[in-house]
XYZ file of C-alpha atoms in Angstrom:
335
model
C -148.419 -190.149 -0.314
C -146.578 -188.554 3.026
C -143.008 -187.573 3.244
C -140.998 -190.170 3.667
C -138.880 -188.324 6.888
C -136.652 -191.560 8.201
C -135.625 -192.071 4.531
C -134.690 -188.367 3.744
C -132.758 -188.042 7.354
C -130.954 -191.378 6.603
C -129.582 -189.976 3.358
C -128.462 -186.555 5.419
C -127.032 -188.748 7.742
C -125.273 -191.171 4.917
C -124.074 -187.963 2.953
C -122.541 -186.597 6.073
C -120.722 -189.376 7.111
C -119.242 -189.477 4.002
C -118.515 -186.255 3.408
C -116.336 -186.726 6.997
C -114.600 -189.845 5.748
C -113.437 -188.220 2.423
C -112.803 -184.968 3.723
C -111.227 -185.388 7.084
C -110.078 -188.951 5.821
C -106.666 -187.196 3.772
C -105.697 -184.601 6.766
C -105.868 -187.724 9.218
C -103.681 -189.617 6.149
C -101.467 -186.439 6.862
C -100.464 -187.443 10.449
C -100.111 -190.994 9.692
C -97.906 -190.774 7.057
C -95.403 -188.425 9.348
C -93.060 -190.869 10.177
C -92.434 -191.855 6.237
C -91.506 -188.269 5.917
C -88.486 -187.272 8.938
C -87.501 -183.983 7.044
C -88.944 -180.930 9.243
C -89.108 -178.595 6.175
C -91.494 -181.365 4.090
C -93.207 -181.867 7.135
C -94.053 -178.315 7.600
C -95.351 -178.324 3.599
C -97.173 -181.315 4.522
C -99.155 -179.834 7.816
C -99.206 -175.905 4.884
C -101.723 -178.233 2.563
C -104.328 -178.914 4.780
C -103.816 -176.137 7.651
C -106.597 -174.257 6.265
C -109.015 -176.630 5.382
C -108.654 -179.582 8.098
C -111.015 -178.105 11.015
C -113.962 -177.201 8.734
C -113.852 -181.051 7.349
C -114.665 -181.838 11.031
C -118.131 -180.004 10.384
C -119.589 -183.028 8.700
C -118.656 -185.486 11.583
C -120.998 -183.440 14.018
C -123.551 -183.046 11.200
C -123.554 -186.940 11.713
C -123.633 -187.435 15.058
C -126.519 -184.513 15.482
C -128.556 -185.542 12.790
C -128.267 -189.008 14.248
C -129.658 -188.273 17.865
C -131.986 -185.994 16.359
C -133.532 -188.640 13.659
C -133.074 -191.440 15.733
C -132.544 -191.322 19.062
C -133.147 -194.881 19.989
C -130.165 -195.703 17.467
C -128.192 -193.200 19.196
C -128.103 -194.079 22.284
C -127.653 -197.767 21.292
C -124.674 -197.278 19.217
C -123.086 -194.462 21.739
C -123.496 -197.287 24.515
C -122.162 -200.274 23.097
C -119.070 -198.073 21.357
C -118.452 -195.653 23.572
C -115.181 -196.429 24.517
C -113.665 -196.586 21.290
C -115.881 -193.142 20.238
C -114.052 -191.467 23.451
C -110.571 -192.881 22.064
C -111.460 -191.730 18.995
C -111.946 -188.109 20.153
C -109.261 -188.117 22.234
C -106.711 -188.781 19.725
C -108.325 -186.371 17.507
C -108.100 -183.333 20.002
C -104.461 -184.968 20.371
C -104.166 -183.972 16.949
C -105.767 -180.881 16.845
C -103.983 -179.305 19.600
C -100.411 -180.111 17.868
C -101.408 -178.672 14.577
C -101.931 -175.452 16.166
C -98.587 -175.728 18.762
C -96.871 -177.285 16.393
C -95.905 -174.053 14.736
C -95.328 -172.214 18.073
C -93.257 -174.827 19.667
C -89.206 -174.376 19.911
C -87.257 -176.001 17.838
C -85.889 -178.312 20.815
C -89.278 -178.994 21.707
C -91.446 -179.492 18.322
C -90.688 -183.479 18.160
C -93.236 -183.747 20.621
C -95.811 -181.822 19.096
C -94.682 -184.114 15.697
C -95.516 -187.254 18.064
C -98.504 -186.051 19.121
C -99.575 -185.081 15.555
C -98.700 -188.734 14.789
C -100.368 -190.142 17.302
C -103.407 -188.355 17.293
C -103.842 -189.508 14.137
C -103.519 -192.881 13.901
C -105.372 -193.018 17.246
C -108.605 -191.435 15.880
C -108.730 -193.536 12.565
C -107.595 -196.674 13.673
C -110.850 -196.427 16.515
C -112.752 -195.148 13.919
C -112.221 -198.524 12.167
C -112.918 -200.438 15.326
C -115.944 -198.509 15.404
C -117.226 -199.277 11.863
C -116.138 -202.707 12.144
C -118.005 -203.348 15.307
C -121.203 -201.714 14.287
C -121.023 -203.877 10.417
C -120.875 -206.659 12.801
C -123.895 -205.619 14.520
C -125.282 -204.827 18.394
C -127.431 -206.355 20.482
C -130.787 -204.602 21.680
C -133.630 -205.592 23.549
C -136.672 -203.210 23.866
C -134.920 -200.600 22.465
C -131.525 -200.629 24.589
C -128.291 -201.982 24.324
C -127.721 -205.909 25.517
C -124.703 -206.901 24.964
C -121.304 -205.889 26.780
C -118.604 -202.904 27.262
C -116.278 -205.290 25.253
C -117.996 -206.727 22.986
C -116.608 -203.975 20.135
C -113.456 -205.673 20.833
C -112.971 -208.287 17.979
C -110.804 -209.507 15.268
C -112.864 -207.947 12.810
C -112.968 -204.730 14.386
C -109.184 -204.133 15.014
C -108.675 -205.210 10.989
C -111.024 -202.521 9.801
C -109.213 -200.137 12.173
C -105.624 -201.050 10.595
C -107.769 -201.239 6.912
C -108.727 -197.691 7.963
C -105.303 -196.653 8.323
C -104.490 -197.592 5.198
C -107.152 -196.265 3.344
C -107.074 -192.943 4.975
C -103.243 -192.945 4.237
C -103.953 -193.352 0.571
C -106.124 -190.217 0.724
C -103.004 -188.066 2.141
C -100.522 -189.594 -0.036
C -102.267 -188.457 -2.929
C -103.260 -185.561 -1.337
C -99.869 -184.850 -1.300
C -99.531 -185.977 -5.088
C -101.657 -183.122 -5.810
C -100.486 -180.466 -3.557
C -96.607 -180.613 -3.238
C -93.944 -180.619 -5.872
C -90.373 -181.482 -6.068
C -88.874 -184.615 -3.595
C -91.627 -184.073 -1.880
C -93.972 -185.043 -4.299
C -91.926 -188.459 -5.710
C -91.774 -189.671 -2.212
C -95.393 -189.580 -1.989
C -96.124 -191.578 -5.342
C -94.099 -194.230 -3.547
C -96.350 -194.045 -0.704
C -99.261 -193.661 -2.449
C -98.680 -196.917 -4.638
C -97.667 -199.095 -0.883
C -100.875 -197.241 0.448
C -102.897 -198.656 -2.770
C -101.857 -202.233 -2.969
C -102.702 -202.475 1.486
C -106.383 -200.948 0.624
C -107.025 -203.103 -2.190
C -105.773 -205.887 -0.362
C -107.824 -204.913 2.770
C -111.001 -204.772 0.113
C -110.823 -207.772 -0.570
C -110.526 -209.672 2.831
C -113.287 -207.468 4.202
C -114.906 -208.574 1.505
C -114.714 -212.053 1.774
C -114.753 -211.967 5.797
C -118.410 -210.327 5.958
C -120.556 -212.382 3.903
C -118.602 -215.634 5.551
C -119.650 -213.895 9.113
C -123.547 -213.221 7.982
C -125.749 -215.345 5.751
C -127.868 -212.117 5.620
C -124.968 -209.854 4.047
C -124.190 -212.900 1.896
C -128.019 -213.283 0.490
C -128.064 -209.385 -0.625
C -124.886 -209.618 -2.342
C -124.900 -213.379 -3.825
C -128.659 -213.866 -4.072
C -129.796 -213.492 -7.469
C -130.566 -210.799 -9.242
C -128.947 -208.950 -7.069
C -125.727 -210.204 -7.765
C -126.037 -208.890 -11.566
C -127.216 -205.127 -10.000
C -124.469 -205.251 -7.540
C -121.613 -206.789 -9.370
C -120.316 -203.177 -11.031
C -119.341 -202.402 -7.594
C -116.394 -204.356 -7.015
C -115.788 -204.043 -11.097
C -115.040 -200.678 -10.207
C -112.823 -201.004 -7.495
C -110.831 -202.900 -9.289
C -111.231 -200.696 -12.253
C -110.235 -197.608 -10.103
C -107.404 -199.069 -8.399
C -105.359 -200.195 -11.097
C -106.040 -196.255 -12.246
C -104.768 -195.149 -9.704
C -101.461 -196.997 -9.483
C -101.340 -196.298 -13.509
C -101.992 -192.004 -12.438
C -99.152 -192.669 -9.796
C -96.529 -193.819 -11.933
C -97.884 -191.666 -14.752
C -97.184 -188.708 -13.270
C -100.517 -187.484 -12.765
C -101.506 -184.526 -10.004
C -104.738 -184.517 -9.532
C -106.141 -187.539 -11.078
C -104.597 -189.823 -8.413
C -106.224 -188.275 -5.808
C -109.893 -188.154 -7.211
C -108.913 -192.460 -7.491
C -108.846 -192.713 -3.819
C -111.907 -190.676 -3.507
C -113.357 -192.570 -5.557
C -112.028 -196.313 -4.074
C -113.520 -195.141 -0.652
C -117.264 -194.072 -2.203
C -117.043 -197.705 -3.748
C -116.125 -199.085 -0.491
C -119.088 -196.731 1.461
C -121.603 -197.854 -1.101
C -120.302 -201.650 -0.603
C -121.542 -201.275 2.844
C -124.184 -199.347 2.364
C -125.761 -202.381 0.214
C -124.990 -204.596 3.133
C -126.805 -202.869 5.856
C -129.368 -201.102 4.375
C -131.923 -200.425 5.755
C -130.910 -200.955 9.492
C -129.453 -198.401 11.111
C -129.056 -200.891 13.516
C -127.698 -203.917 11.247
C -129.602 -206.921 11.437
C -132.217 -205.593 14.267
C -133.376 -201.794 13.929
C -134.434 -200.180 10.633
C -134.442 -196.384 9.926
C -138.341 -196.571 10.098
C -137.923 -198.659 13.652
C -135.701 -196.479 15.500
C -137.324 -193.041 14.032
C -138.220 -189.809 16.127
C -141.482 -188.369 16.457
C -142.518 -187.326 13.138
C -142.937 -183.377 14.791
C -139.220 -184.018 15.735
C -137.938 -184.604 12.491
C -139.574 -182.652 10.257
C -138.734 -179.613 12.499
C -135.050 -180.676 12.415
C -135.498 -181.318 8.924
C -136.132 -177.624 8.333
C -132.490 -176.542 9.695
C -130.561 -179.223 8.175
C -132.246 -177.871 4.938
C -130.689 -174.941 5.715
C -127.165 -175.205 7.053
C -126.059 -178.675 4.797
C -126.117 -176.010 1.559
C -123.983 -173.295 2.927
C -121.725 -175.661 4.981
C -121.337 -177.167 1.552
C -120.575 -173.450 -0.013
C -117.733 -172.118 2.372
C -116.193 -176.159 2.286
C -115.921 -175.273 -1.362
C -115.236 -171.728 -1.705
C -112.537 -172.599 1.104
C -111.023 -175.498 -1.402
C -111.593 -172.857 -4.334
C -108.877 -170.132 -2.534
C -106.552 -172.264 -1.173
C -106.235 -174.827 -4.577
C -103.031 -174.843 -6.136
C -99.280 -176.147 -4.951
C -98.284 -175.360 -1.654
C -94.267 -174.621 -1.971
C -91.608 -174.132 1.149
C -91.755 -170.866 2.851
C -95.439 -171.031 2.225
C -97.474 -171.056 5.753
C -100.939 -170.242 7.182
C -99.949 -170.104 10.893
């Protein structure tokens, strides 16, 4: 029996992805909960906790995107055609936010509320398009012969803009309890509150994306309500239920850490929900991993340095976690 190389590149490409949205997910939370916190000195703490992680979580979003063109290229250009205006969005607010975490810091007083705004905006920018993105893409794309068919606005939908505000939501949850686990004081009981408002929107967002896709697509509906699938798939939402009423309990509990590995937890629930539903189009509904693979020379020689770099991207991420772990306090900085 051969290799199986489409499979084994779709589960780099999964685990990268998701890596990106769990990583990157809570410094993105970060800049869109800014305006809950107007106090310059928590605001500094706030940008202190993730200062020296946030650019390496942006490793695993490349990771994604190169495995992706190198794996399947047909897919690639598909998806980068139909979405490309929300993907350039998307990078534009997130260079809007990287550039004001750095000048941020260096700005005048007088001056910084701009750098605050663009922090803001940045952020909300990127994820909210983000969500536009995933929502279009769950809703699926046109191709013929192996090209996109459809038009530049057909992303554009009232799915699409509700997974971009669900997305704003979720990835506030993963700052707020971030913040839960990194800050003390004030600081810290303002962000249960947030964290609880942050829970109740995802969980409510869960479950109308979770109604609104199987009433969109008989063929998302089959895999989850056909039996007996619906016996192996039912834990799923029993844990999101199960992990979001732990979380709220952590919250109010007064729980550091345990709050935060919730979230992380709520979102892997929510990837592997839609994971079930598409798999195993990388195109949904019209292009299979095994449709829209490479040459098999292509991948496996691709396959050899994604081998390599995925384990010691994974080692600095965590010896960089592993250095900086503990409470970040005023008067603490890494600028």
């Amino acid at each position: 029996m051969g290799i199986d190389l489409p499979l084994i590149w779709a589960v780099i490409i999964l685990f990268g992805i998701m890596m990106y949205v769990i990583m990157d997910g809570f410094d993105l939370g970060i800049g869109i909960l800014f305006p809950f916190f107007p106090d310059k000195e928590d605001r500094d703490v706030m940008m202190n906790t993730v200062a020296p992680v946030w650019d390496g979580n942006e490793t695993w979003l490349v990771l994604g995107g190169a495995g992706l063109l190198a794996a399947f290229p047909m897919a690639y250009s598909v998806v980068l055609s139909a979405l490309y205006l929300p993907i350039i969005l998307m990078l534009i607010g997130l260079i809007f936010r990287g550039v004001a975490f750095e000048f941020r810091f260096k700005a005048s007083e007088r001056r910084r509320h701009w750098w605050d705004k663009a922090f803001i905006g940045g952020s909300a920018v990127a994820t909210f398009f983000q969500g536009v993105t995933l929502g279009a893409y769950v809703m699926g794309l046109p191709v013929r012969d192996g090209v996109y068919a459809g038009e530049p606005f057909d992303w554009l939908s009232p799915f699409s803009l509700f997974t971009g505000v669900a997305l704003l939501a979720a990835y506030a949850l993963l700052g707020g309890t971030w913040l839960v686990m990194k800050t003390e004081d004030a600081l810290l009981h303002h962000a249960r509150r947030v964290s609880i408002r942050a829970a109740w929107a995802v969980g409510a967002a869960i479950a109308v994306i979770s109604v609104w896709t199987p009433m969109a697509d008989a063929h998302i509906a089959d895999r989850w309500f056909s039996l007996p699938n619906l016996f192996y798939f039912a834990p799923v939402p029993v844990l999101v239920v199960f992990f979001l009423l732990l979380l709220v309990r952590t919250v109010r509990g007064g729980a550091h850490a345990a709050p935060f590995i919730c979230a992380l937890a709520l979102v892997f629930l929510g990837y592997t929900g839609l994971g079930i539903s598409l798999w195993p189009h990388v195109i949904p509904r019209t292009v299979s991993i095994w449709d829209a693979a490479a040459p098999p020379q292509s991948m496996g020689f691709a396959l050899v340095g994604a081998l390599l770099i995925v384990p010691i991207i994974l080692m600095y991420t965590a010896w960089g976690y592993y250095v900086f772990r503990g409470k970040v306090r005023r008067g603490d900085g890494y600028h």
